[in-house]
Short mmCIF file of C-alpha atoms and ligand atoms in Angstrom, two decimals:
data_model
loop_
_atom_site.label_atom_id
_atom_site.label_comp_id
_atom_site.label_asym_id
_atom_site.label_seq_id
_atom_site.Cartn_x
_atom_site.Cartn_y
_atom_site.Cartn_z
CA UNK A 310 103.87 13.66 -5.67
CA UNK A 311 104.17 11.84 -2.35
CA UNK A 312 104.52 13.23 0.96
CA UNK A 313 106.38 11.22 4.18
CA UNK A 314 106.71 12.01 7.73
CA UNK A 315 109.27 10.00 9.43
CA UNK A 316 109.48 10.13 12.70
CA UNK A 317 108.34 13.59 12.60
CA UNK A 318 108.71 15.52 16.05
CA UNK A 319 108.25 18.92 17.02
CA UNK A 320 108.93 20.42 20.58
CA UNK A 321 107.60 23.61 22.34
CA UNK A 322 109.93 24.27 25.16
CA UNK A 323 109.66 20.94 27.32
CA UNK A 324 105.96 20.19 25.47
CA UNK A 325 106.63 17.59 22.82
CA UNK A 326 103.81 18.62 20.68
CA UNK A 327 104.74 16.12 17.97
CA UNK A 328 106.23 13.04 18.95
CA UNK A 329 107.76 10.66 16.17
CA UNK A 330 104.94 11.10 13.86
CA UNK A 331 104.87 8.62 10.43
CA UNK A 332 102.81 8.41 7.96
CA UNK A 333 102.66 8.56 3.39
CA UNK A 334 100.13 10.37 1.80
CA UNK A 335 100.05 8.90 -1.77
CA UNK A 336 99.72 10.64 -4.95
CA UNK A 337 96.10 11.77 -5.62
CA UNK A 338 95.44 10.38 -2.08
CA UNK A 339 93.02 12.25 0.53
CA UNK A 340 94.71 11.88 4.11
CA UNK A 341 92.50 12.69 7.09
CA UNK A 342 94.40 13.43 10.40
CA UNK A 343 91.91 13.39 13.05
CA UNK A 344 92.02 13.52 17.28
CA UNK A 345 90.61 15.72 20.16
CA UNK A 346 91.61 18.91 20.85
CA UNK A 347 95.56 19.87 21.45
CA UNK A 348 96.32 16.61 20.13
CA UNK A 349 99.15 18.20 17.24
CA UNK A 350 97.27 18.34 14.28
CA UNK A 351 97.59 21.87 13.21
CA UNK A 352 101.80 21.38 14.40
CA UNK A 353 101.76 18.41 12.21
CA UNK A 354 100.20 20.24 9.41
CA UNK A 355 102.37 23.18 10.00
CA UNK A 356 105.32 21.52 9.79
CA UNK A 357 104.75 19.92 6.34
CA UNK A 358 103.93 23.60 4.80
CA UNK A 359 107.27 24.52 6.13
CA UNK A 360 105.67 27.29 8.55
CA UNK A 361 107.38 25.40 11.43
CA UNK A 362 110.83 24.23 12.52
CA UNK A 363 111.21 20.40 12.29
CA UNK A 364 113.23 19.44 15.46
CA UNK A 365 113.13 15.96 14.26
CA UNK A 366 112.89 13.23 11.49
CA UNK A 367 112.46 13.90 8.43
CA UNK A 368 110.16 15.33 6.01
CA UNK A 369 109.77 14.29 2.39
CA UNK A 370 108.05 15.21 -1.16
CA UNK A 371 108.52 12.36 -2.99
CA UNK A 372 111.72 11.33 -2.29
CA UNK A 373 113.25 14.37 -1.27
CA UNK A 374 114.17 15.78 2.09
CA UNK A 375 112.13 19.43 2.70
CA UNK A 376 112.97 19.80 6.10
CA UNK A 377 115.17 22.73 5.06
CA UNK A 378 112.79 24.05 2.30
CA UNK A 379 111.32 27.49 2.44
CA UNK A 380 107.41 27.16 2.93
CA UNK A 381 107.57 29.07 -0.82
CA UNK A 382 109.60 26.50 -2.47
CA UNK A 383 107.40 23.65 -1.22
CA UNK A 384 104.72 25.14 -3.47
CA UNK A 385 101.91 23.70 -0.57
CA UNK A 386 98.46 25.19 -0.36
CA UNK A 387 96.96 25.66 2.66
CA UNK A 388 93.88 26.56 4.26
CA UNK A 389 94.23 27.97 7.49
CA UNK A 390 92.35 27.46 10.87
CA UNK A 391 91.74 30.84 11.50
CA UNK A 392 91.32 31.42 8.11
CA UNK A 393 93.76 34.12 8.31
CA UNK A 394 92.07 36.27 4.84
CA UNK A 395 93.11 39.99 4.55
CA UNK A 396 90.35 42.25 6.54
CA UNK A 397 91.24 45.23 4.55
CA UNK A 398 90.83 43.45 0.90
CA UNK A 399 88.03 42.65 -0.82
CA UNK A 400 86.85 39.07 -1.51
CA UNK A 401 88.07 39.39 -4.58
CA UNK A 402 91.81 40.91 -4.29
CA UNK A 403 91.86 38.20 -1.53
CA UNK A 404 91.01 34.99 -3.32
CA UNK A 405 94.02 36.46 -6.14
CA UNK A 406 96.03 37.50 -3.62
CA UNK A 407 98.15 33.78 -3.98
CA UNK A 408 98.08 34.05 -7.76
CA UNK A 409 99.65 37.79 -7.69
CA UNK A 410 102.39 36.95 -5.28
CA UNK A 411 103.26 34.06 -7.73
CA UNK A 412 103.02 36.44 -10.67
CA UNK A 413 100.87 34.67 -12.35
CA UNK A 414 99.47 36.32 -15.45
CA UNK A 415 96.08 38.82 -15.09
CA UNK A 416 94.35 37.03 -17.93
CA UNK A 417 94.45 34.19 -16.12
CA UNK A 418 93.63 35.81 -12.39
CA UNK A 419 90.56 37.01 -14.21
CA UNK A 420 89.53 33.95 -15.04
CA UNK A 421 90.18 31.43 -12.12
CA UNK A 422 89.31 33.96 -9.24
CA UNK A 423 85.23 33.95 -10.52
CA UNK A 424 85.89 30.15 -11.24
CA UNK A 425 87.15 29.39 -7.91
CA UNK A 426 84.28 31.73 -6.30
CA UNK A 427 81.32 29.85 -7.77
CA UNK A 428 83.12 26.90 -6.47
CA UNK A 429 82.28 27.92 -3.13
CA UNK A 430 79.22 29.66 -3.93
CA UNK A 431 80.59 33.30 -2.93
CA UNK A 432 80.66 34.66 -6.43
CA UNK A 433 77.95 36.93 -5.38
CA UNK A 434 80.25 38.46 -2.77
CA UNK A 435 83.86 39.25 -4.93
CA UNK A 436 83.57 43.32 -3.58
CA UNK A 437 82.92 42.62 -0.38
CA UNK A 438 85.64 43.61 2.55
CA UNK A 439 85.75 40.45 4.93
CA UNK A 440 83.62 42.39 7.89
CA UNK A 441 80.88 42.41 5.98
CA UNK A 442 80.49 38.62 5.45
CA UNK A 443 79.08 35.82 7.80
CA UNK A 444 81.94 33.84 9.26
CA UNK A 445 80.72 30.94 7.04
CA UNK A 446 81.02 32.80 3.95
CA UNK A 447 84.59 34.05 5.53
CA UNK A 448 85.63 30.70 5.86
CA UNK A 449 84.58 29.42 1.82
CA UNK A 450 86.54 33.07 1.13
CA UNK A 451 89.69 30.90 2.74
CA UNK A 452 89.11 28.26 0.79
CA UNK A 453 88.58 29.77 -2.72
CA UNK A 454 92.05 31.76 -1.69
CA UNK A 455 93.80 28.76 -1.14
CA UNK A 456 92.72 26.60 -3.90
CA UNK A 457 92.52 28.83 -6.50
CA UNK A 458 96.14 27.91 -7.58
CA UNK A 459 97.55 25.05 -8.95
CA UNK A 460 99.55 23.63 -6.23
CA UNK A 461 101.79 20.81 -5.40
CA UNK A 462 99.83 19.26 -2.56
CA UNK A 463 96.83 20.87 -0.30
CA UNK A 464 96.51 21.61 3.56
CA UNK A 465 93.35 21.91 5.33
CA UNK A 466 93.00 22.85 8.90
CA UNK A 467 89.20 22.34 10.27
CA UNK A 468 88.40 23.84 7.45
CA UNK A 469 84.41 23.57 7.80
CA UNK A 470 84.22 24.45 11.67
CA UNK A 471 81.95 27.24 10.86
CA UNK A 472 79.65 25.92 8.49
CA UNK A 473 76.01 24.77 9.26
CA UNK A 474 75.36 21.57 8.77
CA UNK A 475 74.31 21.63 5.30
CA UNK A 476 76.91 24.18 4.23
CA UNK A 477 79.39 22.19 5.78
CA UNK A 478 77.80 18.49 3.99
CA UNK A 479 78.09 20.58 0.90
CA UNK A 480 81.53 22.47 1.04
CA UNK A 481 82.89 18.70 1.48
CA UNK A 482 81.44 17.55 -1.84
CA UNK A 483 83.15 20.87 -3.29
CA UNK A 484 86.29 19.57 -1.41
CA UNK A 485 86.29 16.08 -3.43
CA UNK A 486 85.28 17.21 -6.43
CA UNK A 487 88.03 19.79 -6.54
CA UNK A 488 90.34 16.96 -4.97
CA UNK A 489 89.23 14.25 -8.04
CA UNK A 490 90.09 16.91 -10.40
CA UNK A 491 93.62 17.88 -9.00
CA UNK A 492 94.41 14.56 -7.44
CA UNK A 493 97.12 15.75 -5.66
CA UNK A 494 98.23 14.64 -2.04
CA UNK A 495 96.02 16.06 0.42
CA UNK A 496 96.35 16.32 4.23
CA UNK A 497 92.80 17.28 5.98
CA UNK A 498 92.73 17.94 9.78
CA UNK A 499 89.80 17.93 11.71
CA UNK A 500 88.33 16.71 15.20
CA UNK A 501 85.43 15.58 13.78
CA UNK A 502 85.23 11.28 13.07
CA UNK A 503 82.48 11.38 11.11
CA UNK A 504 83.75 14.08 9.02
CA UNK A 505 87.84 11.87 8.59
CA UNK A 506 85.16 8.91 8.32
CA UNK A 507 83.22 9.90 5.08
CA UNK A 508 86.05 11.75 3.34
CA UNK A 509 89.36 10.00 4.26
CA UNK A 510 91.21 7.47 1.85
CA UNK A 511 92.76 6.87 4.45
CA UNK A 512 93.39 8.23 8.17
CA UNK A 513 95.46 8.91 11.30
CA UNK A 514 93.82 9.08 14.85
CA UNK A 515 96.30 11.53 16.95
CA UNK A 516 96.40 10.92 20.68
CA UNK A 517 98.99 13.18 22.50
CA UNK A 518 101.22 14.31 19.79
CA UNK A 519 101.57 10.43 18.74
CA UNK A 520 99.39 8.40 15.91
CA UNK A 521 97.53 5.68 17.60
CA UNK A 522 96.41 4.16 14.24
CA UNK A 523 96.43 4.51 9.94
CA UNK A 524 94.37 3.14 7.89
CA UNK A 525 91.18 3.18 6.11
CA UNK A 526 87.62 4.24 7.97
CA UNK A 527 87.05 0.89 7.86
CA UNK A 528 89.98 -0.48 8.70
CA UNK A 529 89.94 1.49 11.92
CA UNK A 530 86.33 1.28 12.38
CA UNK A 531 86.70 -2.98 12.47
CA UNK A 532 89.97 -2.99 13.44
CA UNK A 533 91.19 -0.52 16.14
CA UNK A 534 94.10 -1.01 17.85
CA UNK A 535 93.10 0.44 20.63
CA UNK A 536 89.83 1.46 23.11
CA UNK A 537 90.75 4.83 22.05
CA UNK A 538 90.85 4.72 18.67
CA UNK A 539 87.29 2.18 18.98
CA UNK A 540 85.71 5.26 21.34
CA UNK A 541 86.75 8.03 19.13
CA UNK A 542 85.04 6.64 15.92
CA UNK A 543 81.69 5.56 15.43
CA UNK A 544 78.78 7.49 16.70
CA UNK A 545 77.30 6.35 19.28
CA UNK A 546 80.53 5.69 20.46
CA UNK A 547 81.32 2.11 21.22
CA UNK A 548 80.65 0.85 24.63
CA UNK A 549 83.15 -0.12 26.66
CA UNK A 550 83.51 -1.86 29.93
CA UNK A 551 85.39 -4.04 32.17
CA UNK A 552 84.92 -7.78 32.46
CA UNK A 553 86.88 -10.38 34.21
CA UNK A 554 87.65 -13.46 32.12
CA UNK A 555 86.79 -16.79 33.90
CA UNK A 556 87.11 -20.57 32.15
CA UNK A 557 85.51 -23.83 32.56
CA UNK A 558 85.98 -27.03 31.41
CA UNK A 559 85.09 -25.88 28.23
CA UNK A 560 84.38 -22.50 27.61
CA UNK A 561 86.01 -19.02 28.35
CA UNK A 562 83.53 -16.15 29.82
CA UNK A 563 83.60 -12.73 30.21
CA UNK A 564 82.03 -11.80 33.66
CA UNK A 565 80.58 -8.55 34.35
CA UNK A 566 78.66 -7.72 37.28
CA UNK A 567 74.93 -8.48 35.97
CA UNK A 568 75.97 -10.51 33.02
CA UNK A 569 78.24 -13.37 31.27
CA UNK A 570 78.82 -13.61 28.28
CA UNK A 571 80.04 -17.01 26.20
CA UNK A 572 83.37 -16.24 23.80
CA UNK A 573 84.02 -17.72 20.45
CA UNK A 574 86.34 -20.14 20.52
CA UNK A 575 88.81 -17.89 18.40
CA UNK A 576 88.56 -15.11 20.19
CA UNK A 577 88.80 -17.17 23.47
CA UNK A 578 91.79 -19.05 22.46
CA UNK A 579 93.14 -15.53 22.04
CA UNK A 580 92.86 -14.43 25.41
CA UNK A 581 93.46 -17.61 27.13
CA UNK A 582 96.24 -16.48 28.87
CA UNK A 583 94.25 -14.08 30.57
CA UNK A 584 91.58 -16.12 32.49
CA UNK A 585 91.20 -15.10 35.99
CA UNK A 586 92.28 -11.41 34.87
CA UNK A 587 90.66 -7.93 33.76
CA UNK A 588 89.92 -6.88 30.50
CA UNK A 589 88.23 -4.45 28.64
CA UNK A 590 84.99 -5.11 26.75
CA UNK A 591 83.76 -2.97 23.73
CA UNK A 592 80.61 -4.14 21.85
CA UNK A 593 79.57 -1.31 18.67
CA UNK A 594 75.87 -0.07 19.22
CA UNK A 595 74.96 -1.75 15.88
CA UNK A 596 76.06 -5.72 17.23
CA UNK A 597 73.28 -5.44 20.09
CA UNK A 598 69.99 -6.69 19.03
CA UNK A 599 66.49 -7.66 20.09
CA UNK A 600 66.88 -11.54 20.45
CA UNK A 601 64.05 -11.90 17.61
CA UNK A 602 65.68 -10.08 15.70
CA UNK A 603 69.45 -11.06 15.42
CA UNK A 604 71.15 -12.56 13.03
CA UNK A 605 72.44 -15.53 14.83
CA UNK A 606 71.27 -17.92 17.27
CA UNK A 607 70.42 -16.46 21.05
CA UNK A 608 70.90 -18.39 24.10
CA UNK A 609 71.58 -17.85 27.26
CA UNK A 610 75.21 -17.10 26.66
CA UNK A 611 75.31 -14.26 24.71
CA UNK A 612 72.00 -12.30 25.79
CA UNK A 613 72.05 -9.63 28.91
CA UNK A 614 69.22 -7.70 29.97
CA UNK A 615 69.01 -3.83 30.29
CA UNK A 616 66.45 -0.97 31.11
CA UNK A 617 65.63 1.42 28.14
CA UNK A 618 66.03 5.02 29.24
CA UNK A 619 65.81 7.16 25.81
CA UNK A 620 64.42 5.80 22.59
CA UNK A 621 65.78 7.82 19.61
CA UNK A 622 64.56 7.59 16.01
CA UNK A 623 67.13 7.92 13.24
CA UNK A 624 67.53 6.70 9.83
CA UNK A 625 68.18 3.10 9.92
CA UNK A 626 65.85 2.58 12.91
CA UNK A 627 66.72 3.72 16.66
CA UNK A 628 69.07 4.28 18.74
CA UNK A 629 68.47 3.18 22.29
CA UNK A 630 69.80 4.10 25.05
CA UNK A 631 69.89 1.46 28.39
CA UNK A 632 71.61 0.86 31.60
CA UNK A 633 72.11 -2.22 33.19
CA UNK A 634 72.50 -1.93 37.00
CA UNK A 635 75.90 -2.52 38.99
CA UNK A 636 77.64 -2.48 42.25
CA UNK A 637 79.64 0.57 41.08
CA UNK A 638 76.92 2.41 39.51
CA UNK A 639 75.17 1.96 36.18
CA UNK A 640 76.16 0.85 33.26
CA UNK A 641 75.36 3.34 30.39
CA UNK A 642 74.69 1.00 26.76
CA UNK A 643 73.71 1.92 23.63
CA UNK A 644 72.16 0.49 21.60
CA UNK A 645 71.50 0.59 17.09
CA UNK A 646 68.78 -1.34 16.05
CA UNK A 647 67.38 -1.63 12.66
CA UNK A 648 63.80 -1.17 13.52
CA UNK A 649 61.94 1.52 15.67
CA UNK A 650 61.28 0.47 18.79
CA UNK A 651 57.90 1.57 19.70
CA UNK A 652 57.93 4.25 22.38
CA UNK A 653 56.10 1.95 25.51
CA UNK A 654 59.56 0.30 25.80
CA UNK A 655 60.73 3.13 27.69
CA UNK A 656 61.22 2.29 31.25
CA UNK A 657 61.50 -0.91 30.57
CA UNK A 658 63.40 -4.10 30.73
CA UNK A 659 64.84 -5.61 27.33
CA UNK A 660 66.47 -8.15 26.33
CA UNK A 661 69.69 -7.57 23.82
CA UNK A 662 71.66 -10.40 22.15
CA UNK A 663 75.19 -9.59 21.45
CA UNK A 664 77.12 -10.69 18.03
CA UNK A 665 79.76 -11.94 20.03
CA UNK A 666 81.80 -12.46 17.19
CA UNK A 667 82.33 -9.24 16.51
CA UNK A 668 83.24 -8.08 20.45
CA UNK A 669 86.29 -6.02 21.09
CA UNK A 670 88.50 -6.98 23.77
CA UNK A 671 91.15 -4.41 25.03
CA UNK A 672 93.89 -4.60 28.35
CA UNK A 673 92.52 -2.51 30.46
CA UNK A 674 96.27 -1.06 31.54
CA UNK A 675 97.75 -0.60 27.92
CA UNK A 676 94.34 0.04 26.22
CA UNK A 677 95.63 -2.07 23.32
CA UNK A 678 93.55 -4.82 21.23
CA UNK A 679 94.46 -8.17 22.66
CA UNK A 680 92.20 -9.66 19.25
CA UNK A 681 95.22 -7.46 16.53
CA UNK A 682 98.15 -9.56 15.86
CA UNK A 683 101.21 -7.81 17.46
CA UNK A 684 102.52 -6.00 13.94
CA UNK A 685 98.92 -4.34 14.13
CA UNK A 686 100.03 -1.71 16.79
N1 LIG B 1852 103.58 28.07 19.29
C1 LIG B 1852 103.37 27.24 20.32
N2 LIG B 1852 103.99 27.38 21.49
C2 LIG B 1852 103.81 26.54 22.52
N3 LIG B 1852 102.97 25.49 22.49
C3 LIG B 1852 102.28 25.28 21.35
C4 LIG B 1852 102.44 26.14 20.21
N4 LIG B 1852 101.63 25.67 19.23
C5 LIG B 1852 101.00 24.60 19.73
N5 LIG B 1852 101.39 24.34 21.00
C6 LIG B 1852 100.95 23.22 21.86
O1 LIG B 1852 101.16 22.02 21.15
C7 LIG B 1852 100.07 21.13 21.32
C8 LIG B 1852 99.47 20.77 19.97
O2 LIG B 1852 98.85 21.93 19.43
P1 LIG B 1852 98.11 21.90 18.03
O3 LIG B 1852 97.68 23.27 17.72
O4 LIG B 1852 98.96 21.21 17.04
O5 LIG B 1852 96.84 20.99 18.39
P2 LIG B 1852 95.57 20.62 17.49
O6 LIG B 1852 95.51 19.14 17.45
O7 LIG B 1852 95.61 21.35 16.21
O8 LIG B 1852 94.34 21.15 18.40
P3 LIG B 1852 92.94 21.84 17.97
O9 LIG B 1852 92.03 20.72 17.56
O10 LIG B 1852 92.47 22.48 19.25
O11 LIG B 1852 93.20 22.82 16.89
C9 LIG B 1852 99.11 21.83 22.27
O12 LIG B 1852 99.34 21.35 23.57
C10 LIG B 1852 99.47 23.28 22.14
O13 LIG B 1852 99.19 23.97 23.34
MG1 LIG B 1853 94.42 22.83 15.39
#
């Protein structure tokens, strides 16, 4: 099984909630749609379960048009945002419920409803009534309900929104492991990057009812089309700022207000047109380092100096936190560095060295890479 959008679009009254949507979700392939808030993901979703009106393009499963096909025939599981489980039915009648209203046999209800209970660790809880479970157990009740059946592909809307942290890390595993073993297509929504990030194949960044970008974590993560798509993943975010290109005899520079810094030739052969103009700068957290420590050579042309304001610990090292003054205010910068910076830098000045090679450079109007080949967008 396969599932296409083309041009998928879906108005509310003179809201285009949807607009011109495409993407293929392969067979056996996890498909992460992820963007802020209002952005259509649940419409999107909705549409390919057939529990809203396509207005237009064209939906298929595998090479057939569903537009027209009942949500029923479409044999699509889905787990809802709101979870939407029965309050007045126990755990149990509601994690069957999908297998009874398919008439599927009671031998086999009695078997897969336990089985798809101790998936989600609720197995403890089958005579319960919904009001008398936490809203995380609530929510692993939705998903036992709607993947207890065999289905032809699976929905999930924010599934894990509720969970703690470690619930959540967990019911993801239970996710893919249930996913390996159907490997059927699979469309997961959520507003969360880091959550599309570690369980995506691949992935679509929503901006406005429109798809900014597919394509792997990765992919997006080194390539993004655009500052939004480079803001929205990664965490820190990337920073971004504006620069003005300037050129000399031999080199191009970007000039911000308390620092230049030197291009590579490649990437300033690709922006040569734009000399004397704006642009927009984004540098990941991770490509700033302390001069000793970089992985390349550090002059004077790729090294600016900033004041540490917050010194976080994490697992790889720190995260710091700078600012670099400007005529329009400061500069906020973060930065990841692979060792701990002892706690008496705080306050103070440092010096960072930027991997210039890997600096983002965006149009400040359009937002879009000017370093992506034009077929990238
Ligand atoms: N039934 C409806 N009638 C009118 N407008 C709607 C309807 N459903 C959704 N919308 C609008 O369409 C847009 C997309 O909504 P949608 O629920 O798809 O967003 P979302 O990406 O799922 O957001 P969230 O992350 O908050 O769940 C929003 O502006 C929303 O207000
Ligand atoms: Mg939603």
């Amino acid at each position: 099984m396969t599932i296409t959008a083309t041009r998928l679009t879906k108005r509310f009254g003179d809201k285009t909630a949807v607009d011109g949507v495409e993407f293929e979700v392969g067979e056996g392939e996890f498909f992460v749609l992820v963007g802020p808030s209002g952005c259509g993901k649940t419409t999107t979703l909705r549409m390919i379960a057939g529990l809203e009106s396509i207005d237009d393009g064209e939906l298929r499963m595998n090479s057939v048009v569903v537009n027209e096909t009942r949500p029923r025939d479409r044999d699509i599981a889905m787990v809802f945002q709101d979870y939407a489980i029965f309050p007045h039915l126990s755990v149990r009648e509601n994690i069957a419920y999908g297998l009874r209203s398919r008439r599927v046999a009671t031998s086999v209800i009695k078997q897969k409803v336990p089985e798809a209970a101790a998936t989600f660790r609720i197995d403890h809880l089958l005579r319960r009534k919904p009001r008398q479970l936490s809203g995380g157990e609530r929510q692993r009740v939705a998903l036992a309900r709607a993947l207890v059946r065999d289905a032809q592909a699976y929905l999930y809307d924010e599934p894990l929104s509720n969970l703690d942290a470690q619930l959540r890390h967990q019911a993801r595993e239970d996710i893919l492991a249930l996913h390996q073993r159907q490997r059927k297509p699979t469309v997961y929504v959520t507003h969360d990057q880091s959550e599309a990030m570690s369980m995506a194949d691949r992935m679509a960044v929503m901006r406005g009812g429109r798809i900014e970008q597919v394509g792997t974590p990765r992919e997006l993560y080194e390539n993004p089309v655009s500052a939004f798509v480079a803001f929205f993943i990664g965490t820190p975010s990337i920073n971004l700022f504006e620069a003005t290109l300037r050129a000399d005899a031999d080199d191009v520079w970007l000039e911000a207000p308390a620092f230049s810094l030197r291009l590579p030739p490649t990437t300033a052969s690709a922006v040569a047109g734009r000399v004397g103009g704006p642009v927009t700068v984004g540098i990941r957290p991770e490509d700033l380092h302390p001069p000793r420590q970089a992985p390349f050579d550090v002059g004077e042309h790729n090294k600016f100096t900033a004041r540490v304001e917050l010194i976080e610990p994490t697992t790889a090292g720190s995260t710091v936190y700078l600012t670099v003054p400007g005529p329009e205010g400061d500069l906020d910068i973060a930065a990841g560095f692979t060792a701990r910076l002892p706690d008496r830098f705080a306050g103070e000045q440092v010096p960072l060295a930027v991997d210039l090679g890997k600096v983002h450079l965006f149009d400040p109007v359009t937002e879009r890479s000017l370093l992506l080949g034009a077929g990238a967008a």
